[in-house]
mmCIF file of C-alpha atoms in Angstrom:
data_model
loop_
_atom_site.group_PDB
_atom_site.id
_atom_site.type_symbol
_atom_site.label_atom_id
_atom_site.label_comp_id
_atom_site.label_asym_id
_atom_site.label_seq_id
_atom_site.Cartn_x
_atom_site.Cartn_y
_atom_site.Cartn_z
ATOM 1 C CA UNK A 19 0.000 0.000 0.000
ATOM 2 C CA UNK A 20 2.842 2.392 0.857
ATOM 3 C CA UNK A 21 4.552 1.756 -2.488
ATOM 4 C CA UNK A 22 1.285 2.346 -4.383
ATOM 5 C CA UNK A 23 0.780 5.613 -2.486
ATOM 6 C CA UNK A 24 4.335 6.712 -3.319
ATOM 7 C CA UNK A 25 3.706 5.954 -6.984
ATOM 8 C CA UNK A 26 0.336 7.738 -7.083
ATOM 9 C CA UNK A 27 1.307 10.813 -5.047
ATOM 10 C CA UNK A 28 4.915 11.388 -6.114
ATOM 11 C CA UNK A 29 5.289 9.421 -9.335
ATOM 12 C CA UNK A 30 8.034 7.287 -7.804
ATOM 13 C CA UNK A 31 7.951 3.614 -8.776
ATOM 14 C CA UNK A 32 9.849 1.195 -6.521
ATOM 15 C CA UNK A 33 10.566 -2.350 -7.611
ATOM 16 C CA UNK A 34 12.798 -5.084 -6.261
ATOM 17 C CA UNK A 35 14.910 -6.826 -8.891
ATOM 18 C CA UNK A 36 14.995 -10.583 -8.466
ATOM 19 C CA UNK A 37 16.871 -13.167 -10.518
ATOM 20 C CA UNK A 38 15.678 -16.730 -10.884
ATOM 21 C CA UNK A 39 17.100 -19.680 -9.004
ATOM 22 C CA UNK A 40 19.630 -21.881 -10.771
ATOM 23 C CA UNK A 41 17.185 -24.721 -10.079
ATOM 24 C CA UNK A 42 14.183 -23.504 -12.064
ATOM 25 C CA UNK A 43 10.885 -24.200 -10.375
ATOM 26 C CA UNK A 44 12.409 -24.980 -6.975
ATOM 27 C CA UNK A 45 10.936 -23.802 -3.682
ATOM 28 C CA UNK A 46 12.801 -20.480 -3.917
ATOM 29 C CA UNK A 47 11.247 -19.733 -7.319
ATOM 30 C CA UNK A 48 7.809 -20.674 -5.975
ATOM 31 C CA UNK A 49 8.288 -18.381 -2.964
ATOM 32 C CA UNK A 50 9.292 -15.514 -5.256
ATOM 33 C CA UNK A 51 6.209 -16.098 -7.408
ATOM 34 C CA UNK A 52 3.937 -16.293 -4.356
ATOM 35 C CA UNK A 53 5.283 -13.076 -2.838
ATOM 36 C CA UNK A 54 5.158 -11.264 -6.171
ATOM 37 C CA UNK A 55 1.537 -12.276 -6.686
ATOM 38 C CA UNK A 56 0.726 -10.670 -3.318
ATOM 39 C CA UNK A 57 2.870 -7.522 -3.551
ATOM 40 C CA UNK A 58 3.423 -6.933 -7.291
ATOM 41 C CA UNK A 59 6.667 -5.114 -6.451
ATOM 42 C CA UNK A 60 9.239 -7.340 -8.163
ATOM 43 C CA UNK A 61 10.853 -7.252 -11.534
ATOM 44 C CA UNK A 62 11.710 -10.901 -12.027
ATOM 45 C CA UNK A 63 14.573 -11.502 -14.418
ATOM 46 C CA UNK A 64 14.871 -14.900 -16.050
ATOM 47 C CA UNK A 65 18.627 -14.963 -15.576
ATOM 48 C CA UNK A 66 20.106 -16.772 -12.611
ATOM 49 C CA UNK A 67 20.725 -14.859 -9.415
ATOM 50 C CA UNK A 68 24.472 -15.185 -8.818
ATOM 51 C CA UNK A 69 27.224 -12.785 -7.714
ATOM 52 C CA UNK A 70 29.152 -13.232 -10.969
ATOM 53 C CA UNK A 71 26.038 -12.174 -12.912
ATOM 54 C CA UNK A 72 25.579 -8.876 -11.037
ATOM 55 C CA UNK A 73 26.598 -6.527 -13.869
ATOM 56 C CA UNK A 74 24.365 -8.405 -16.316
ATOM 57 C CA UNK A 75 21.492 -8.177 -13.840
ATOM 58 C CA UNK A 76 21.944 -4.408 -13.533
ATOM 59 C CA UNK A 77 21.961 -3.996 -17.307
ATOM 60 C CA UNK A 78 18.820 -6.125 -17.653
ATOM 61 C CA UNK A 79 17.139 -4.086 -14.912
ATOM 62 C CA UNK A 80 17.736 -0.833 -16.792
ATOM 63 C CA UNK A 81 16.520 -2.360 -20.056
ATOM 64 C CA UNK A 82 13.328 -3.595 -18.361
ATOM 65 C CA UNK A 83 12.783 -0.302 -16.519
ATOM 66 C CA UNK A 84 13.073 1.757 -19.697
ATOM 67 C CA UNK A 85 10.694 -0.618 -21.473
ATOM 68 C CA UNK A 86 8.186 -0.395 -18.607
ATOM 69 C CA UNK A 87 8.206 3.264 -17.583
ATOM 70 C CA UNK A 88 8.797 6.569 -19.332
ATOM 71 C CA UNK A 89 10.672 8.279 -16.522
ATOM 72 C CA UNK A 90 12.841 11.323 -15.963
ATOM 73 C CA UNK A 91 15.276 9.220 -13.933
ATOM 74 C CA UNK A 92 16.019 5.556 -13.316
ATOM 75 C CA UNK A 93 17.764 4.740 -10.044
ATOM 76 C CA UNK A 94 19.461 1.530 -8.958
ATOM 77 C CA UNK A 95 20.150 1.046 -5.272
ATOM 78 C CA UNK A 96 21.575 -1.993 -3.484
ATOM 79 C CA UNK A 97 19.364 -3.775 -0.987
ATOM 80 C CA UNK A 98 21.598 -2.816 1.939
ATOM 81 C CA UNK A 99 21.238 0.941 1.336
ATOM 82 C CA UNK A 100 18.698 3.144 3.077
ATOM 83 C CA UNK A 101 17.257 5.723 0.671
ATOM 84 C CA UNK A 102 15.741 8.988 1.815
ATOM 85 C CA UNK A 103 13.233 9.252 -1.042
ATOM 86 C CA UNK A 104 12.483 12.945 -0.457
ATOM 87 C CA UNK A 105 16.163 13.909 -0.418
ATOM 88 C CA UNK A 106 16.858 11.824 -3.518
ATOM 89 C CA UNK A 107 13.875 13.377 -5.293
ATOM 90 C CA UNK A 108 15.089 16.876 -4.427
ATOM 91 C CA UNK A 109 18.594 16.058 -5.656
ATOM 92 C CA UNK A 110 17.302 14.622 -8.922
ATOM 93 C CA UNK A 111 14.792 17.421 -9.551
ATOM 94 C CA UNK A 112 17.685 19.881 -9.557
ATOM 95 C CA UNK A 113 18.958 18.053 -12.662
ATOM 96 C CA UNK A 114 15.767 17.854 -14.743
ATOM 97 C CA UNK A 115 17.366 19.966 -17.479
ATOM 98 C CA UNK A 116 20.612 17.966 -17.545
ATOM 99 C CA UNK A 117 20.634 15.306 -20.267
ATOM 100 C CA UNK A 118 22.119 11.887 -19.564
ATOM 101 C CA UNK A 119 23.160 12.625 -16.006
ATOM 102 C CA UNK A 120 24.843 9.992 -13.882
ATOM 103 C CA UNK A 121 25.026 10.331 -10.128
ATOM 104 C CA UNK A 122 26.918 7.669 -8.277
ATOM 105 C CA UNK A 123 28.916 6.767 -5.244
ATOM 106 C CA UNK A 124 26.916 8.962 -2.906
ATOM 107 C CA UNK A 125 28.650 7.615 0.171
ATOM 108 C CA UNK A 126 28.881 9.990 3.096
ATOM 109 C CA UNK A 127 30.419 9.428 6.472
ATOM 110 C CA UNK A 128 33.205 7.120 7.464
ATOM 111 C CA UNK A 129 34.361 4.465 5.016
ATOM 112 C CA UNK A 130 35.203 1.175 6.716
ATOM 113 C CA UNK A 131 38.275 -0.591 5.379
ATOM 114 C CA UNK A 132 38.385 -3.272 8.087
ATOM 115 C CA UNK A 133 37.005 -6.493 6.533
ATOM 116 C CA UNK A 134 35.591 -7.602 9.904
ATOM 117 C CA UNK A 135 33.388 -4.491 10.175
ATOM 118 C CA UNK A 136 29.671 -4.907 9.423
ATOM 119 C CA UNK A 137 29.721 -2.142 6.757
ATOM 120 C CA UNK A 138 33.098 -3.063 5.270
ATOM 121 C CA UNK A 139 33.657 -1.485 1.851
ATOM 122 C CA UNK A 140 35.978 -3.720 -0.208
ATOM 123 C CA UNK A 141 36.742 -0.806 -2.536
ATOM 124 C CA UNK A 142 37.405 1.554 0.388
ATOM 125 C CA UNK A 143 40.502 2.976 -1.305
ATOM 126 C CA UNK A 144 38.290 4.625 -3.937
ATOM 127 C CA UNK A 145 36.772 6.861 -1.267
ATOM 128 C CA UNK A 146 39.881 8.533 0.104
ATOM 129 C CA UNK A 147 41.742 7.983 3.325
ATOM 130 C CA UNK A 148 39.105 5.857 5.039
ATOM 131 C CA UNK A 149 37.818 8.682 7.235
ATOM 132 C CA UNK A 150 36.372 10.957 4.575
#
């Protein structure tokens, strides 16, 4: 209900991108189908869900999103990221007249280089000295 309200009131469509199990038709696939039939908030890709397929999955998501919605912006966010929808909307609306804009790596706060830390960033070195 909250996602429908967001779509109706603000024009923001939220979908979860799910890849299929390597074992087609297994219990995981059935659970995905059951949940999707209740929530209708998945984009289910026929390709297998696997870490080595991540870049392909992202590409397929953008293809499907563009085919499904005529939008000003398409946003991909990992499932472990909290998104402040209002702040993101304000940031994006400032770029409505900018063609083909890419915004990425919006990390703020401390970057954790210690692999034992809960929020460890394996590419920490891309963000500076680890504290900025």
